[in-house]
Amino acid sequence: MKIGFLKEVKDTRVAISPLVVLKYEKIGIEIVVEKGAGQSSGIDDNDFQKNATILSKEKVIQSSDIIISVNSESITPISLFKGKIVVSNFSGESNKDELIQNLKTNKVTAYDLSLIPRTTIAQSMDILSSMAGLAGYKAVIKSAELLPRMFPMIITAAGSIKPAKVVVLGAGVAGLQAIATAKRLGAIVQASDPRQAAREEVLSLGGKFIEVEGAIEDKSSGGYAVTQSKEYLDKQKEEVSKRIESSDVVITTAQVFGRKAPVLVSKELVSKMKRGSVIVDLASSSGGNCELTVDSKITDYNGVKIVGNSFLASELSHDSSNLFSNNVFNFLNHIIKDGKMINENDDSILSSCNVIK
Ligand code: NAD
């Protein structure tokens, strides 16, 4: 079995790291890597040493049984992939339906890593979680860079500096990492989430949980939040707005699986925020949690900077490539047995990811 890894077209990450190549070697899988694939994440072709073969894109595709990329944008031109198996993340694809149709026409079998079920058994393959954690960290670092103030409290002979106030909306994987990072930098952190499980996690990180009664929870939703009632959202808005008006940084990560992200920060609320404050909206690619977010841009509204970026993990290309590579290895190690791919009908993880059904 030979597996090929592509150089990304628009992303700084790569789906194979030199350390993970050794893991493939141990299970008898040969690795081919497109020339320059690791460049943007600080990995040189020579770093793969003798453990992987470095080839052109065409040759990687021709010689591999399965072809992997971080993003589906790299599956181009599709005609080159005729009859092959591809594994990638299709969640950022703007023309997903058209791409899937093209893949079908070219008899390409495609697995979407973003559809891996979020169950305990599949946790080590979950690219959404590993990338969200990095994005949560980077969101805080980015806000600290843009904020004209410090995060920690400091007492000096020239006067004292108060700690920054940070509000985190959505205490899932990204939100919890944002809370932990902001706390480590010395900020006062408050967070809101409709899931009761999130409450304990926020408190255990030293954050304050913004209590709002009446949240709807559904045990069958696999740990995800479900759409909230208008009453809950109104109450949440009231409680959260008071905190946001006096905050310095707002990090928003609130998502509802398969739906547009809820708008939690209105234009009116932004206009009440202090000049110099910063909002980092990690939900920006699914509509944004702030009414004024422009996806993939940093904008300014009355002196408040709004960062719309759902792909902050790719700004930490070294670590995100390592974690992504491990996720991909764990997935392939699960679906390949004795040098052959397992039958899709016998495995719920594999069948959940097939986008060509
Ligand atoms: P996500 O990215 O879908 O959503 C982010 C957060 O937004 C969630 O915590 C959600 O509750 C919150 N949210 C939704 N509506 C909101 C609103 N109106 N206001 C404030 N917050 C709102 O979720 P995620 O971070 O990927 O995961 C959420 C949870 O799912 C995790 O904390 C975990 O319990 C579970 N999970 C389990 C696994 C696993 O077992 N493999 C993997 C990933 C996640």
Short mmCIF file of N, CA, C and O in Angstrom, two decimals, residues 263-338:
data_model
loop_
_atom_site.label_atom_id
_atom_site.label_comp_id
_atom_site.label_asym_id
_atom_site.label_seq_id
_atom_site.Cartn_x
_atom_site.Cartn_y
_atom_site.Cartn_z
N VAL A 263 -25.93 34.65 15.86
CA VAL A 263 -25.39 36.02 16.01
C VAL A 263 -25.57 36.42 17.47
O VAL A 263 -26.69 36.53 17.97
N LEU A 264 -24.47 36.60 18.18
CA LEU A 264 -24.52 36.89 19.62
C LEU A 264 -24.04 38.30 19.94
O LEU A 264 -24.29 38.82 21.02
N VAL A 265 -23.32 38.92 18.99
CA VAL A 265 -22.83 40.29 19.22
C VAL A 265 -23.37 41.18 18.10
O VAL A 265 -22.94 41.09 16.95
N SER A 266 -24.35 42.01 18.47
CA SER A 266 -25.01 42.85 17.46
C SER A 266 -24.17 44.10 17.17
O SER A 266 -23.27 44.46 17.95
N LYS A 267 -24.54 44.76 16.09
CA LYS A 267 -23.87 46.02 15.71
C LYS A 267 -24.03 47.04 16.85
O LYS A 267 -23.10 47.75 17.22
N GLU A 268 -25.25 47.05 17.41
CA GLU A 268 -25.56 47.99 18.50
C GLU A 268 -24.62 47.75 19.70
O GLU A 268 -24.10 48.69 20.29
N LEU A 269 -24.40 46.45 20.00
CA LEU A 269 -23.52 46.12 21.13
C LEU A 269 -22.08 46.53 20.83
O LEU A 269 -21.39 47.07 21.71
N VAL A 270 -21.63 46.33 19.60
CA VAL A 270 -20.25 46.72 19.25
C VAL A 270 -20.10 48.22 19.43
O VAL A 270 -19.07 48.71 19.91
N SER A 271 -21.18 48.97 19.07
CA SER A 271 -21.06 50.42 19.18
C SER A 271 -20.97 50.88 20.64
O SER A 271 -20.56 52.00 20.91
N LYS A 272 -21.34 50.00 21.58
CA LYS A 272 -21.23 50.37 23.02
C LYS A 272 -19.88 49.94 23.61
O LYS A 272 -19.59 50.23 24.75
N MET A 273 -19.09 49.19 22.83
CA MET A 273 -17.80 48.72 23.36
C MET A 273 -16.78 49.85 23.38
O MET A 273 -16.89 50.82 22.62
N LYS A 274 -15.76 49.66 24.24
CA LYS A 274 -14.72 50.69 24.37
C LYS A 274 -13.88 50.74 23.09
O LYS A 274 -13.61 49.69 22.50
N ARG A 275 -13.45 51.94 22.70
CA ARG A 275 -12.53 52.04 21.57
C ARG A 275 -11.26 51.27 21.91
O ARG A 275 -10.85 51.26 23.07
N GLY A 276 -10.69 50.63 20.95
CA GLY A 276 -9.46 49.84 21.20
C GLY A 276 -9.76 48.39 21.53
O GLY A 276 -8.85 47.55 21.51
N SER A 277 -11.03 48.06 21.83
CA SER A 277 -11.35 46.66 22.14
C SER A 277 -11.20 45.79 20.88
O SER A 277 -11.22 46.31 19.76
N VAL A 278 -11.12 44.50 21.10
CA VAL A 278 -10.90 43.58 19.98
C VAL A 278 -11.90 42.43 20.05
O VAL A 278 -12.14 41.87 21.13
N ILE A 279 -12.49 42.09 18.90
CA ILE A 279 -13.34 40.90 18.81
C ILE A 279 -12.64 39.94 17.85
O ILE A 279 -12.25 40.34 16.75
N VAL A 280 -12.46 38.68 18.27
CA VAL A 280 -11.95 37.67 17.33
C VAL A 280 -13.07 36.66 17.13
O VAL A 280 -13.50 36.00 18.08
N ASP A 281 -13.55 36.58 15.90
CA ASP A 281 -14.71 35.73 15.60
C ASP A 281 -14.25 34.47 14.87
O ASP A 281 -13.96 34.49 13.67
N LEU A 282 -14.17 33.37 15.62
CA LEU A 282 -13.71 32.11 15.03
C LEU A 282 -14.82 31.41 14.25
O LEU A 282 -14.59 30.44 13.54
N ALA A 283 -16.06 31.90 14.42
CA ALA A 283 -17.19 31.29 13.70
C ALA A 283 -17.43 32.00 12.38
O ALA A 283 -18.47 31.79 11.73
N SER A 284 -16.47 32.81 11.97
CA SER A 284 -16.72 33.70 10.81
C SER A 284 -17.03 32.95 9.51
O SER A 284 -17.83 33.43 8.71
N SER A 285 -16.43 31.77 9.30
CA SER A 285 -16.70 31.08 8.03
C SER A 285 -18.10 30.48 7.98
O SER A 285 -18.60 30.16 6.90
N SER A 286 -18.75 30.33 9.15
CA SER A 286 -20.13 29.83 9.11
C SER A 286 -21.12 30.95 9.44
O SER A 286 -22.15 30.72 10.06
N GLY A 287 -20.79 32.16 9.05
CA GLY A 287 -21.71 33.29 9.20
C GLY A 287 -21.29 34.29 10.25
O GLY A 287 -21.66 35.45 10.18
N GLY A 288 -20.52 33.83 11.25
CA GLY A 288 -20.00 34.73 12.28
C GLY A 288 -20.94 34.90 13.46
O GLY A 288 -22.15 34.89 13.31
N ASN A 289 -20.36 35.07 14.66
CA ASN A 289 -21.15 35.34 15.86
C ASN A 289 -21.35 36.83 16.07
O ASN A 289 -22.14 37.24 16.90
N CYS A 290 -20.58 37.64 15.34
CA CYS A 290 -20.74 39.10 15.44
C CYS A 290 -21.37 39.58 14.13
O CYS A 290 -20.95 39.18 13.05
N GLU A 291 -22.37 40.43 14.29
CA GLU A 291 -23.11 40.93 13.11
C GLU A 291 -22.18 41.64 12.11
O GLU A 291 -22.44 41.63 10.91
N LEU A 292 -21.10 42.23 12.62
CA LEU A 292 -20.23 43.04 11.75
C LEU A 292 -19.03 42.27 11.19
O LEU A 292 -18.23 42.84 10.45
N THR A 293 -18.91 41.01 11.54
CA THR A 293 -17.74 40.24 11.07
C THR A 293 -17.70 40.15 9.55
O THR A 293 -18.71 39.86 8.91
N VAL A 294 -16.52 40.38 9.00
CA VAL A 294 -16.29 40.12 7.57
C VAL A 294 -15.30 38.96 7.53
O VAL A 294 -14.19 39.07 8.08
N ASP A 295 -15.71 37.84 6.91
CA ASP A 295 -14.86 36.65 6.92
C ASP A 295 -13.51 36.91 6.26
O ASP A 295 -13.43 37.60 5.23
N SER A 296 -12.46 36.40 6.88
CA SER A 296 -11.07 36.51 6.39
C SER A 296 -10.56 37.95 6.35
O SER A 296 -9.67 38.26 5.55
N LYS A 297 -11.14 38.82 7.15
CA LYS A 297 -10.68 40.23 7.17
C LYS A 297 -10.61 40.75 8.61
O LYS A 297 -11.34 40.27 9.48
N ILE A 298 -9.76 41.77 8.81
CA ILE A 298 -9.79 42.51 10.08
C ILE A 298 -10.41 43.87 9.75
O ILE A 298 -9.91 44.58 8.88
N THR A 299 -11.53 44.18 10.40
CA THR A 299 -12.20 45.45 10.12
C THR A 299 -12.22 46.29 11.40
O THR A 299 -11.93 45.79 12.49
N ASP A 300 -12.59 47.56 11.24
CA ASP A 300 -12.63 48.47 12.37
C ASP A 300 -14.00 49.14 12.40
O ASP A 300 -14.45 49.67 11.40
N TYR A 301 -14.67 49.07 13.54
CA TYR A 301 -15.97 49.74 13.66
C TYR A 301 -15.91 50.61 14.91
O TYR A 301 -15.82 50.10 16.04
N ASN A 302 -15.94 51.92 14.71
CA ASN A 302 -15.84 52.87 15.84
C ASN A 302 -14.67 52.57 16.77
O ASN A 302 -14.80 52.63 17.99
N GLY A 303 -13.54 52.18 16.19
CA GLY A 303 -12.35 51.91 17.02
C GLY A 303 -12.30 50.50 17.59
O GLY A 303 -11.34 50.15 18.28
N VAL A 304 -13.31 49.67 17.30
CA VAL A 304 -13.27 48.27 17.76
C VAL A 304 -12.78 47.41 16.59
O VAL A 304 -13.35 47.47 15.49
N LYS A 305 -11.74 46.65 16.82
CA LYS A 305 -11.20 45.80 15.75
C LYS A 305 -11.94 44.46 15.76
O LYS A 305 -12.11 43.84 16.81
N ILE A 306 -12.38 44.04 14.57
CA ILE A 306 -13.11 42.77 14.47
C ILE A 306 -12.34 41.85 13.52
O ILE A 306 -12.18 42.15 12.34
N VAL A 307 -11.85 40.74 14.08
CA VAL A 307 -11.07 39.79 13.29
C VAL A 307 -12.01 38.64 12.91
O VAL A 307 -12.52 37.93 13.77
N GLY A 308 -12.24 38.45 11.61
CA GLY A 308 -13.07 37.33 11.15
C GLY A 308 -12.15 36.26 10.59
O GLY A 308 -11.62 36.41 9.49
N ASN A 309 -11.92 35.22 11.37
CA ASN A 309 -10.96 34.21 10.90
C ASN A 309 -11.26 32.85 11.53
O ASN A 309 -11.16 32.68 12.73
N SER A 310 -11.67 31.90 10.71
CA SER A 310 -11.94 30.55 11.21
C SER A 310 -10.77 29.61 10.96
O SER A 310 -10.87 28.42 11.21
N PHE A 311 -9.68 30.15 10.41
CA PHE A 311 -8.56 29.27 10.04
C PHE A 311 -7.26 29.67 10.75
O PHE A 311 -6.18 29.58 10.18
N LEU A 312 -7.42 30.10 12.01
CA LEU A 312 -6.22 30.54 12.73
C LEU A 312 -5.24 29.41 13.00
O LEU A 312 -4.05 29.66 13.19
N ALA A 313 -5.73 28.16 13.00
CA ALA A 313 -4.82 27.03 13.24
C ALA A 313 -3.72 26.99 12.18
O ALA A 313 -2.59 26.61 12.48
N SER A 314 -4.05 27.43 10.96
CA SER A 314 -3.03 27.34 9.90
C SER A 314 -1.93 28.39 10.11
O SER A 314 -0.88 28.30 9.50
N GLU A 315 -2.16 29.35 11.02
CA GLU A 315 -1.08 30.31 11.33
C GLU A 315 -0.07 29.69 12.31
O GLU A 315 0.94 30.31 12.63
N LEU A 316 -0.40 28.52 12.81
CA LEU A 316 0.54 27.79 13.67
C LEU A 316 0.93 26.54 12.90
O LEU A 316 0.72 25.40 13.34
N SER A 317 1.47 26.76 11.69
CA SER A 317 1.59 25.66 10.72
C SER A 317 2.43 24.48 11.22
O SER A 317 2.16 23.34 10.88
N HIS A 318 3.43 24.76 12.05
CA HIS A 318 4.27 23.65 12.53
C HIS A 318 3.46 22.70 13.41
O HIS A 318 3.36 21.50 13.12
N ASP A 319 2.84 23.27 14.45
CA ASP A 319 2.08 22.42 15.37
C ASP A 319 0.82 21.86 14.71
O ASP A 319 0.45 20.71 14.95
N SER A 320 0.16 22.70 13.90
CA SER A 320 -1.07 22.18 13.30
C SER A 320 -0.76 21.06 12.30
O SER A 320 -1.51 20.10 12.21
N SER A 321 0.38 21.15 11.60
CA SER A 321 0.76 20.07 10.68
C SER A 321 1.04 18.79 11.46
O SER A 321 0.65 17.69 11.04
N ASN A 322 1.72 18.93 12.59
CA ASN A 322 2.02 17.74 13.40
C ASN A 322 0.75 17.07 13.90
O ASN A 322 0.60 15.84 13.79
N LEU A 323 -0.18 17.87 14.45
CA LEU A 323 -1.42 17.28 14.98
C LEU A 323 -2.27 16.70 13.85
O LEU A 323 -2.83 15.61 13.96
N PHE A 324 -2.35 17.46 12.74
CA PHE A 324 -3.13 16.99 11.59
C PHE A 324 -2.56 15.66 11.08
O PHE A 324 -3.29 14.72 10.78
N SER A 325 -1.22 15.60 11.00
CA SER A 325 -0.56 14.36 10.52
C SER A 325 -0.91 13.18 11.42
O SER A 325 -1.15 12.07 10.95
N ASN A 326 -0.92 13.42 12.73
CA ASN A 326 -1.28 12.35 13.66
C ASN A 326 -2.74 11.93 13.48
O ASN A 326 -3.05 10.74 13.50
N ASN A 327 -3.64 12.92 13.30
CA ASN A 327 -5.05 12.60 13.07
C ASN A 327 -5.20 11.72 11.83
O ASN A 327 -5.91 10.71 11.85
N VAL A 328 -4.50 12.10 10.75
CA VAL A 328 -4.60 11.35 9.50
C VAL A 328 -4.04 9.93 9.68
O VAL A 328 -4.65 8.95 9.25
N PHE A 329 -2.89 9.84 10.37
CA PHE A 329 -2.31 8.51 10.61
C PHE A 329 -3.30 7.63 11.38
O PHE A 329 -3.51 6.47 11.02
N ASN A 330 -3.89 8.18 12.44
CA ASN A 330 -4.82 7.38 13.26
C ASN A 330 -6.02 6.92 12.44
O ASN A 330 -6.52 5.81 12.62
N PHE A 331 -6.48 7.77 11.52
CA PHE A 331 -7.59 7.42 10.65
C PHE A 331 -7.17 6.28 9.70
O PHE A 331 -7.86 5.25 9.59
N LEU A 332 -6.01 6.44 9.06
CA LEU A 332 -5.57 5.43 8.09
C LEU A 332 -5.23 4.11 8.78
O LEU A 332 -5.51 3.03 8.27
N ASN A 333 -4.66 4.21 9.97
CA ASN A 333 -4.32 3.00 10.73
C ASN A 333 -5.60 2.25 11.10
O ASN A 333 -5.59 1.03 11.23
N HIS A 334 -6.69 3.00 11.23
CA HIS A 334 -7.98 2.38 11.56
C HIS A 334 -8.62 1.72 10.32
O HIS A 334 -9.24 0.67 10.43
N ILE A 335 -8.44 2.35 9.15
CA ILE A 335 -9.16 1.84 7.97
C ILE A 335 -8.33 0.89 7.09
O ILE A 335 -8.85 0.32 6.15
N ILE A 336 -7.03 0.77 7.42
CA ILE A 336 -6.19 -0.16 6.63
C ILE A 336 -5.80 -1.34 7.52
O ILE A 336 -5.20 -1.14 8.59
N LYS A 337 -6.17 -2.51 7.08
CA LYS A 337 -5.79 -3.72 7.84
C LYS A 337 -5.10 -4.68 6.87
O LYS A 337 -5.63 -4.94 5.78
N ASP A 338 -3.94 -5.18 7.26
CA ASP A 338 -3.14 -6.10 6.43
C ASP A 338 -2.95 -5.55 5.00
O ASP A 338 -3.14 -6.27 4.01
#
